[in-house]
Amino acid sequence: MSPTIAPLKAWPLALSMLASASAHAGDHCITPNVPIPDNSPTGITLPIEVSAAASEVVSSVDLQLLINHDWIGDLAITLESPAGTIITLLDRPGIPSNGFPGPFGCGGQDLNATFTDNTLIPAESLCSTTATPVIFGFVIPNMPMDSFTSESPDGQWLLRISDLSPYDSGSLIQACLQLTTNIECPADFTGDENLNFLDVSAFLSAFGNQETAADFTQDGNYNFLDVSAFLSAFGAGCP
Amino acid sequence: MTHWLSAFLIAPLIACVSASAQPLTPIPVKHITAPPSDISAGLVKLPDPSSIPVTSHSALLPVHMEHIDGRWAWSTTLDVQQRGARIALLSAQPESWSTTLLPNNQARIPSIETGTDSLAWVAPDREFKHLSISENQEGEWTLTLNADHDAPGFVLIDSGPKSTLSTHVNTLSTLQSLPITLHSSLDAGSRITSLAAEITSPSGLVSSERAQHGTTSITFIPEEVGSYSIRVTAHGVSANGSDILLTTQHLIDAAPQAPLLKQAAVQSSDAQIVFTFDPDDSQRRTILAAEVWGQIDGQPTAVAWISNIVGQSRTLTLDTRWIAASGVDPSTLELREIRLHDIDSMVPLEIIDRMQVPLTGMPLPQAPSKITQDMLTGKQGSLVPAEITPQITQSAGPGHRLMLVHGYCTDAVPFTVSHFSGDLALFEDFEQSRSHDAFALELLSQSSPMKSFGVVAHSQGGMAALHLRTFYWSGLDWARGNRLIQTVGAPYQGTSLAGNAAVLGDIFGFGCGTNDNMTYSGSANWLSLIPTWARDDVYYYTTSFEDGFFFDYCNIVTDLLLSDPDDGVIERSAGQLSGAHNMGHLEGWCHSDGMRDPGQCTDQNRNSIMNQEARR
């Protein structure tokens, strides 16, 4: 399956009896252009609203940030999912210092980068006395973005940016949360993206063997309620 | 708030504060690289010692009084030509000398001007008598000094035919137990008839050497480690047959030899090649440097020049992008002119002409489209233990500042502080004589509260700032604005006063101490380690006396020791820094207050410009 790119709320969530777990992607951008308070651990917290179907789960997250700041080593940045998972993207790059760039961290200016798991360059490895923006391109956050995998994307994501040292300040210009989700189809028991008798057969086999996958109601019991739930899902088809 | 360096400098120092020995603290050093153009321009090479002689147009004569008829006396004869003569009386007890200066032909009434002046830089807080025999009083004169007790000193005389004595060492690698030869010459048309040297060892032992008949060289072997002060005396004859008596004064550091570097082991990765030499178990800090060469179709091609401060582990690092950029075959790599310098005296301790360091099967990155900063300074560098003392002065606050830095052996901030605005820091390390490296570490220490800083420096402060910028990571690397290091009156190529101060130290005491880094040869050793990218951050000003009808000096005593034009301490020519930004030369300003023209650091116009243009 190849992901489609579109704003989440406009996703053509094509309901198809032939679809199973399909991937979707979309950007959720805010352009707050707000100052980041200097030397304030509280910093700023910016919500990014995402609407998604209940059947959607996160398969990957990227975050594109555009920050103007005079001393990038002042900044700590985290991202919190609607489920409450928090990861650190950046934590005062250059600190602790092993000589370079010094105990105040990286003194470079500005950040225009996409935090993603799909690159080889740690964000905090980019520090230069001359490059502006000093952190740029596709970069790995301090903690992996796949911490959000399988969570529901629906709800409010929280971007927190704080400046932890005085004398230099800056602003968040833009943030774009780039989500790729899988739309789950539990009735596609064989995972072949087709709903047919083979799924029914596979479910009944699993049910007979009391396999976890057959516990459709997820109540730890294997009974008619699971069969009913499966058939209901099968009847409803897949998104 | 975290302070600059505090994570790895201040805390260990506080922990060791009760220790009697200075603690060693890891200091962040750069892996320095210069492009091949620096090699071809000769900027990162040692000069031929003959190109940096000490020159003199005067004679510094010791006064050894004799006891005659109940009084102490000393006299000398002067050959006074049409241009007249100038004399400075340099005594530890000036008031104890009574002076007579008379023409041997008593028939005429002598015309002599007298006055007093300090001996700038050498003994700035003392006044010395000087005498001038005005023009058109040719003939023999006799200077007699009388005292009621033995009062030694020196007499500095500029008389006789206009002539210049040049003396240079045969090697810049002046090492303990290895012979050092001084070659002397007079300017064209004149010849030396006899040559002698008085050599004072670091422990004060005085020896005399004479050149063999018919030669103009003197060789001695420094058996001790440290600074030798040497006074070379040349007698000669000018083209018109007049007698010449001139002296040059030298300060030569005999450095202790270091363990040999030996053949380098080579390790390579995708990003860098590391050349590892034999370690120095004494952990003495030194500066290691080498040219990297390779071949393209059999033709030798310079790849880069690399250098860094080292301690026990003696390695050089080359970013492989330089090899890619040069296009040389890695299997033909060789190091040339491998140099190991003492970090304080800057004396080359070992020089190896060539060393083969071939590499095979080495993956190379793509050739870079341009030279990036990290190709010049290394991405991270390394930590080398050094002695450093934190001296957080009250004026050194945090943030981004402009630091006003004084020079050698100063007792106050020379700049008019009110000419500067914004966040300032005043460097304070008064009345010290430090090597450029020790001075730079003081700068590093005092700048520790600052995230970044720029420098406006006077005299040696300029070299210290450039040294810091070149070799260490500091807040200088993060300063923003136009000009990182602005200097006034910085003797980048040295000053002859360094040698004179060493010789005169016998009578004045050494004050703040001798300073090897500010001799011509010490400066040349140091400059050979400063690449263009660092020099390019320097904006320098020089000044000199107002060339008036009656006066053409800043300090009448040092004018006898320096070549015009000068600011009383440094010659304009020695204040030049190739590869840096020459911001101009202005007459009417002298090196420091108390000279004939105002002190160069009090020029409001220049200070205002420097304040406006400074990075912080």
Short mmCIF file of N, CA and C in Angstrom, two decimals, chain B residues 12-140:
data_model
loop_
_atom_site.label_atom_id
_atom_site.label_comp_id
_atom_site.label_asym_id
_atom_site.label_seq_id
_atom_site.Cartn_x
_atom_site.Cartn_y
_atom_site.Cartn_z
N PRO B 12 36.46 21.52 38.65
CA PRO B 12 37.69 20.83 39.05
C PRO B 12 38.71 21.76 39.69
N LEU B 13 38.69 23.01 39.28
CA LEU B 13 39.65 23.94 39.85
C LEU B 13 39.31 24.25 41.29
N ILE B 14 38.03 24.42 41.56
CA ILE B 14 37.63 24.68 42.94
C ILE B 14 38.01 23.48 43.81
N ALA B 15 37.82 22.30 43.25
CA ALA B 15 38.14 21.10 44.02
C ALA B 15 39.62 21.03 44.34
N CYS B 16 40.42 21.61 43.47
CA CYS B 16 41.86 21.52 43.64
C CYS B 16 42.46 22.78 44.21
N VAL B 17 41.62 23.68 44.71
CA VAL B 17 42.12 24.99 45.05
C VAL B 17 43.15 24.96 46.15
N SER B 18 43.08 23.93 47.00
CA SER B 18 44.02 23.89 48.10
C SER B 18 45.35 23.25 47.70
N ALA B 19 45.38 22.66 46.54
CA ALA B 19 46.61 22.01 46.12
C ALA B 19 47.67 23.06 45.80
N SER B 20 48.90 22.75 46.09
CA SER B 20 49.95 23.72 45.85
C SER B 20 50.28 23.80 44.36
N ALA B 21 50.26 22.66 43.68
CA ALA B 21 50.55 22.67 42.25
C ALA B 21 49.31 23.10 41.48
N GLN B 22 49.56 23.79 40.37
CA GLN B 22 48.46 24.22 39.53
C GLN B 22 47.78 22.98 38.96
N PRO B 23 46.48 22.86 39.12
CA PRO B 23 45.81 21.66 38.60
C PRO B 23 45.75 21.69 37.09
N LEU B 24 45.71 20.49 36.54
CA LEU B 24 45.55 20.38 35.10
C LEU B 24 44.06 20.24 34.79
N THR B 25 43.61 21.01 33.84
CA THR B 25 42.21 21.02 33.49
C THR B 25 42.07 20.74 32.00
N PRO B 26 41.15 19.89 31.61
CA PRO B 26 40.99 19.64 30.17
C PRO B 26 40.44 20.86 29.45
N ILE B 27 41.12 21.26 28.43
CA ILE B 27 40.76 22.44 27.66
C ILE B 27 40.39 22.02 26.24
N PRO B 28 39.31 22.58 25.72
CA PRO B 28 38.89 22.18 24.36
C PRO B 28 39.75 22.82 23.28
N VAL B 29 40.42 21.99 22.51
CA VAL B 29 41.29 22.52 21.45
C VAL B 29 40.72 22.16 20.08
N LYS B 30 41.08 22.95 19.10
CA LYS B 30 40.60 22.74 17.74
C LYS B 30 41.57 21.83 16.97
N HIS B 31 41.03 21.16 15.99
CA HIS B 31 41.85 20.48 15.00
C HIS B 31 41.94 21.42 13.81
N ILE B 32 43.07 22.08 13.72
CA ILE B 32 43.22 23.19 12.78
C ILE B 32 43.67 22.68 11.41
N THR B 33 43.05 23.23 10.41
CA THR B 33 43.47 22.92 9.04
C THR B 33 43.54 24.21 8.26
N ALA B 34 44.52 24.30 7.41
CA ALA B 34 44.62 25.43 6.49
C ALA B 34 44.66 24.89 5.07
N PRO B 35 44.10 25.61 4.14
CA PRO B 35 44.09 25.13 2.75
C PRO B 35 45.48 25.19 2.14
N PRO B 36 45.66 24.53 1.00
CA PRO B 36 46.98 24.53 0.34
C PRO B 36 47.48 25.94 0.03
N SER B 37 46.56 26.87 -0.17
CA SER B 37 46.99 28.24 -0.49
C SER B 37 47.80 28.85 0.66
N ASP B 38 47.53 28.45 1.88
CA ASP B 38 48.33 28.94 3.01
C ASP B 38 49.75 28.42 2.94
N ILE B 39 49.90 27.20 2.43
CA ILE B 39 51.24 26.63 2.28
C ILE B 39 51.98 27.37 1.18
N SER B 40 51.33 27.54 0.04
CA SER B 40 52.02 28.18 -1.08
C SER B 40 52.33 29.64 -0.77
N ALA B 41 51.50 30.28 0.08
CA ALA B 41 51.76 31.68 0.43
C ALA B 41 52.82 31.81 1.52
N GLY B 42 53.24 30.69 2.05
CA GLY B 42 54.30 30.72 3.06
C GLY B 42 53.83 31.16 4.43
N LEU B 43 52.52 31.19 4.64
CA LEU B 43 51.99 31.69 5.91
C LEU B 43 52.18 30.70 7.04
N VAL B 44 52.15 29.44 6.73
CA VAL B 44 52.28 28.43 7.78
C VAL B 44 53.62 27.70 7.65
N LYS B 45 54.62 28.47 7.37
CA LYS B 45 55.97 27.95 7.28
C LYS B 45 56.88 28.78 8.19
N LEU B 46 57.93 28.14 8.66
CA LEU B 46 58.94 28.89 9.40
C LEU B 46 59.75 29.73 8.42
N PRO B 47 60.01 30.97 8.76
CA PRO B 47 60.81 31.78 7.84
C PRO B 47 62.29 31.42 7.96
N ASP B 48 63.05 31.85 6.97
CA ASP B 48 64.50 31.77 7.06
C ASP B 48 64.94 32.72 8.18
N PRO B 49 65.68 32.22 9.16
CA PRO B 49 66.06 33.10 10.29
C PRO B 49 66.76 34.38 9.85
N SER B 50 67.46 34.31 8.71
CA SER B 50 68.17 35.51 8.27
C SER B 50 67.21 36.62 7.84
N SER B 51 65.94 36.25 7.62
CA SER B 51 64.96 37.26 7.20
C SER B 51 64.36 38.00 8.38
N ILE B 52 64.70 37.58 9.58
CA ILE B 52 64.13 38.24 10.77
C ILE B 52 65.25 38.60 11.75
N PRO B 53 66.18 39.42 11.29
CA PRO B 53 67.26 39.79 12.20
C PRO B 53 66.81 40.81 13.23
N VAL B 54 67.59 40.91 14.28
CA VAL B 54 67.45 42.05 15.19
C VAL B 54 68.36 43.14 14.64
N THR B 55 67.83 44.30 14.43
CA THR B 55 68.63 45.39 13.87
C THR B 55 68.79 46.49 14.92
N SER B 56 69.87 47.25 14.77
CA SER B 56 70.13 48.31 15.73
C SER B 56 70.94 49.41 15.08
N HIS B 57 70.65 50.62 15.47
CA HIS B 57 71.44 51.77 15.04
C HIS B 57 72.04 52.48 16.25
N SER B 58 72.13 51.74 17.35
CA SER B 58 72.67 52.32 18.57
C SER B 58 73.55 51.29 19.29
N ALA B 59 74.22 51.75 20.30
CA ALA B 59 75.09 50.86 21.09
C ALA B 59 74.67 50.95 22.55
N LEU B 60 74.44 49.80 23.12
CA LEU B 60 74.10 49.72 24.54
C LEU B 60 75.38 49.28 25.27
N LEU B 61 75.98 50.22 25.95
CA LEU B 61 77.28 49.95 26.58
C LEU B 61 77.12 49.81 28.09
N PRO B 62 77.68 48.77 28.66
CA PRO B 62 77.59 48.62 30.11
C PRO B 62 78.52 49.61 30.80
N VAL B 63 78.04 50.11 31.92
CA VAL B 63 78.85 51.04 32.71
C VAL B 63 79.44 50.27 33.89
N HIS B 64 80.75 50.04 33.80
CA HIS B 64 81.46 49.41 34.91
C HIS B 64 82.40 50.47 35.49
N MET B 65 82.06 51.05 36.60
CA MET B 65 82.82 52.19 37.13
C MET B 65 84.14 51.75 37.77
N GLU B 66 85.07 52.63 37.67
CA GLU B 66 86.37 52.39 38.31
C GLU B 66 86.54 53.39 39.46
N HIS B 67 87.24 52.93 40.46
CA HIS B 67 87.46 53.77 41.64
C HIS B 67 88.74 54.55 41.43
N ILE B 68 88.62 55.85 41.24
CA ILE B 68 89.79 56.70 40.94
C ILE B 68 89.74 57.92 41.85
N ASP B 69 90.79 58.10 42.59
CA ASP B 69 90.93 59.29 43.45
C ASP B 69 89.71 59.49 44.35
N GLY B 70 89.27 58.43 44.93
CA GLY B 70 88.19 58.53 45.90
C GLY B 70 86.80 58.63 45.28
N ARG B 71 86.72 58.64 43.97
CA ARG B 71 85.41 58.69 43.32
C ARG B 71 85.31 57.55 42.32
N TRP B 72 84.06 57.26 41.96
CA TRP B 72 83.81 56.23 40.96
C TRP B 72 83.53 56.94 39.63
N ALA B 73 84.12 56.40 38.59
CA ALA B 73 83.97 57.07 37.29
C ALA B 73 83.97 56.06 36.15
N TRP B 74 83.38 56.51 35.09
CA TRP B 74 83.38 55.73 33.83
C TRP B 74 83.31 56.72 32.70
N SER B 75 84.02 56.45 31.65
CA SER B 75 83.95 57.37 30.52
C SER B 75 84.08 56.61 29.21
N THR B 76 83.62 57.25 28.17
CA THR B 76 83.74 56.69 26.83
C THR B 76 83.86 57.82 25.82
N THR B 77 84.44 57.49 24.70
CA THR B 77 84.61 58.47 23.65
C THR B 77 83.56 58.27 22.57
N LEU B 78 83.02 59.37 22.09
CA LEU B 78 82.01 59.30 21.04
C LEU B 78 82.54 59.94 19.77
N ASP B 79 82.28 59.25 18.67
CA ASP B 79 82.59 59.83 17.36
C ASP B 79 81.31 60.52 16.89
N VAL B 80 81.28 61.83 16.99
CA VAL B 80 80.06 62.57 16.63
C VAL B 80 80.21 63.08 15.20
N GLN B 81 79.24 62.72 14.41
CA GLN B 81 79.24 63.14 13.01
C GLN B 81 78.30 64.33 12.84
N GLN B 82 78.15 64.73 11.60
CA GLN B 82 77.35 65.93 11.30
C GLN B 82 75.92 65.84 11.84
N ARG B 83 75.36 64.62 11.88
CA ARG B 83 73.96 64.45 12.32
C ARG B 83 73.80 64.58 13.83
N GLY B 84 74.89 64.70 14.57
CA GLY B 84 74.80 64.82 16.01
C GLY B 84 74.78 63.46 16.68
N ALA B 85 74.32 63.42 17.92
CA ALA B 85 74.30 62.17 18.66
C ALA B 85 73.23 62.25 19.74
N ARG B 86 72.79 61.09 20.13
CA ARG B 86 71.81 61.00 21.23
C ARG B 86 72.31 59.97 22.24
N ILE B 87 72.08 60.27 23.48
CA ILE B 87 72.58 59.42 24.56
C ILE B 87 71.49 59.29 25.62
N ALA B 88 71.27 58.07 26.09
CA ALA B 88 70.37 57.85 27.23
C ALA B 88 71.16 57.18 28.34
N LEU B 89 70.98 57.67 29.52
CA LEU B 89 71.70 57.14 30.68
C LEU B 89 70.76 56.24 31.46
N LEU B 90 71.05 54.95 31.45
CA LEU B 90 70.13 53.97 32.02
C LEU B 90 70.75 53.38 33.28
N SER B 91 70.41 53.99 34.37
CA SER B 91 70.96 53.53 35.64
C SER B 91 69.83 53.14 36.57
N ALA B 92 70.10 52.15 37.40
CA ALA B 92 69.12 51.80 38.43
C ALA B 92 68.98 52.94 39.43
N GLN B 93 70.01 53.75 39.54
CA GLN B 93 69.97 54.91 40.46
C GLN B 93 70.39 56.15 39.67
N PRO B 94 69.50 56.67 38.84
CA PRO B 94 69.88 57.78 37.94
C PRO B 94 70.45 58.98 38.69
N GLU B 95 69.95 59.20 39.88
CA GLU B 95 70.41 60.38 40.61
C GLU B 95 71.85 60.24 41.09
N SER B 96 72.38 59.04 41.06
CA SER B 96 73.74 58.84 41.57
C SER B 96 74.80 59.18 40.54
N TRP B 97 74.39 59.35 39.29
CA TRP B 97 75.36 59.68 38.26
C TRP B 97 75.40 61.20 38.05
N SER B 98 76.61 61.74 38.06
CA SER B 98 76.78 63.11 37.55
C SER B 98 77.47 62.99 36.20
N THR B 99 77.03 63.79 35.26
CA THR B 99 77.42 63.58 33.88
C THR B 99 78.16 64.78 33.33
N THR B 100 79.22 64.49 32.59
CA THR B 100 79.82 65.55 31.77
C THR B 100 79.94 65.02 30.36
N LEU B 101 79.57 65.85 29.42
CA LEU B 101 79.66 65.50 28.01
C LEU B 101 80.30 66.69 27.29
N LEU B 102 81.53 66.47 26.87
CA LEU B 102 82.27 67.59 26.30
C LEU B 102 82.99 67.18 25.02
N PRO B 103 83.11 68.13 24.08
CA PRO B 103 83.93 67.84 22.91
C PRO B 103 85.39 67.83 23.29
N ASN B 104 86.12 66.92 22.72
CA ASN B 104 87.54 66.89 23.04
C ASN B 104 88.24 68.17 22.59
N ASN B 105 87.67 68.75 21.54
CA ASN B 105 88.16 70.05 21.11
C ASN B 105 87.45 71.12 21.95
N GLN B 106 88.11 71.55 23.03
CA GLN B 106 87.47 72.44 23.99
C GLN B 106 87.31 73.87 23.47
N ALA B 107 87.78 74.09 22.26
CA ALA B 107 87.76 75.45 21.74
C ALA B 107 86.34 75.95 21.51
N ARG B 108 85.42 75.04 21.30
CA ARG B 108 84.07 75.50 21.00
C ARG B 108 83.13 75.23 22.17
N ILE B 109 82.06 75.99 22.19
CA ILE B 109 81.07 75.84 23.24
C ILE B 109 80.06 74.79 22.79
N PRO B 110 79.95 73.73 23.56
CA PRO B 110 79.06 72.66 23.11
C PRO B 110 77.58 73.05 23.21
N SER B 111 76.81 72.52 22.28
CA SER B 111 75.36 72.70 22.31
C SER B 111 74.71 71.35 22.59
N ILE B 112 74.20 71.23 23.79
CA ILE B 112 73.64 69.94 24.23
C ILE B 112 72.25 70.18 24.81
N GLU B 113 71.33 69.33 24.41
CA GLU B 113 69.99 69.36 25.01
C GLU B 113 69.87 68.19 25.97
N THR B 114 69.26 68.45 27.09
CA THR B 114 69.06 67.36 28.04
C THR B 114 67.60 67.28 28.44
N GLY B 115 67.23 66.16 28.95
CA GLY B 115 65.86 65.97 29.41
C GLY B 115 65.75 64.61 30.08
N THR B 116 64.54 64.27 30.46
CA THR B 116 64.31 62.95 31.03
C THR B 116 63.10 62.33 30.35
N ASP B 117 63.09 61.03 30.32
CA ASP B 117 61.96 60.30 29.77
C ASP B 117 61.99 58.91 30.39
N SER B 118 60.87 58.25 30.28
CA SER B 118 60.84 56.87 30.78
C SER B 118 61.43 55.96 29.72
N LEU B 119 61.61 54.71 30.08
CA LEU B 119 62.01 53.70 29.11
C LEU B 119 60.79 52.81 28.91
N ALA B 120 60.01 53.21 27.91
CA ALA B 120 58.70 52.57 27.72
C ALA B 120 58.85 51.07 27.62
N TRP B 121 57.86 50.39 28.18
CA TRP B 121 57.73 48.95 28.10
C TRP B 121 58.76 48.24 28.97
N VAL B 122 60.02 48.72 28.95
CA VAL B 122 61.07 48.05 29.71
C VAL B 122 61.01 48.49 31.18
N ALA B 123 61.00 49.78 31.38
CA ALA B 123 60.91 50.33 32.74
C ALA B 123 60.07 51.60 32.67
N PRO B 124 58.78 51.45 32.43
CA PRO B 124 57.96 52.64 32.16
C PRO B 124 57.76 53.55 33.36
N ASP B 125 58.04 53.05 34.55
CA ASP B 125 57.79 53.85 35.73
C ASP B 125 59.04 54.58 36.22
N ARG B 126 60.10 54.59 35.42
CA ARG B 126 61.32 55.27 35.83
C ARG B 126 61.68 56.34 34.80
N GLU B 127 62.28 57.37 35.27
CA GLU B 127 62.72 58.45 34.38
C GLU B 127 64.23 58.37 34.20
N PHE B 128 64.64 58.55 32.98
CA PHE B 128 66.07 58.48 32.68
C PHE B 128 66.50 59.76 31.98
N LYS B 129 67.74 60.15 32.28
CA LYS B 129 68.29 61.34 31.66
C LYS B 129 68.73 61.01 30.23
N HIS B 130 68.47 61.92 29.33
CA HIS B 130 68.98 61.76 27.97
C HIS B 130 69.62 63.07 27.53
N LEU B 131 70.60 62.92 26.66
CA LEU B 131 71.33 64.08 26.15
C LEU B 131 71.38 63.99 24.63
N SER B 132 71.28 65.15 24.00
CA SER B 132 71.38 65.19 22.55
C SER B 132 72.42 66.22 22.14
N ILE B 133 73.36 65.77 21.35
CA ILE B 133 74.32 66.69 20.75
C ILE B 133 73.73 67.10 19.41
N SER B 134 73.43 68.35 19.29
CA SER B 134 72.75 68.78 18.07
C SER B 134 73.70 68.75 16.87
N GLU B 135 73.13 68.99 15.72
CA GLU B 135 73.86 68.82 14.45
C GLU B 135 75.08 69.74 14.36
N ASN B 136 75.96 69.35 13.46
CA ASN B 136 77.11 70.18 13.08
C ASN B 136 78.08 70.43 14.24
N GLN B 137 78.29 69.42 15.05
CA GLN B 137 79.31 69.52 16.10
C GLN B 137 80.22 68.31 16.00
N GLU B 138 80.67 68.05 14.78
CA GLU B 138 81.47 66.87 14.52
C GLU B 138 82.75 66.87 15.35
N GLY B 139 83.20 65.66 15.58
CA GLY B 139 84.46 65.50 16.30
C GLY B 139 84.34 64.49 17.42
N GLU B 140 85.40 64.31 18.13
CA GLU B 140 85.39 63.38 19.26
C GLU B 140 84.84 64.08 20.48
#
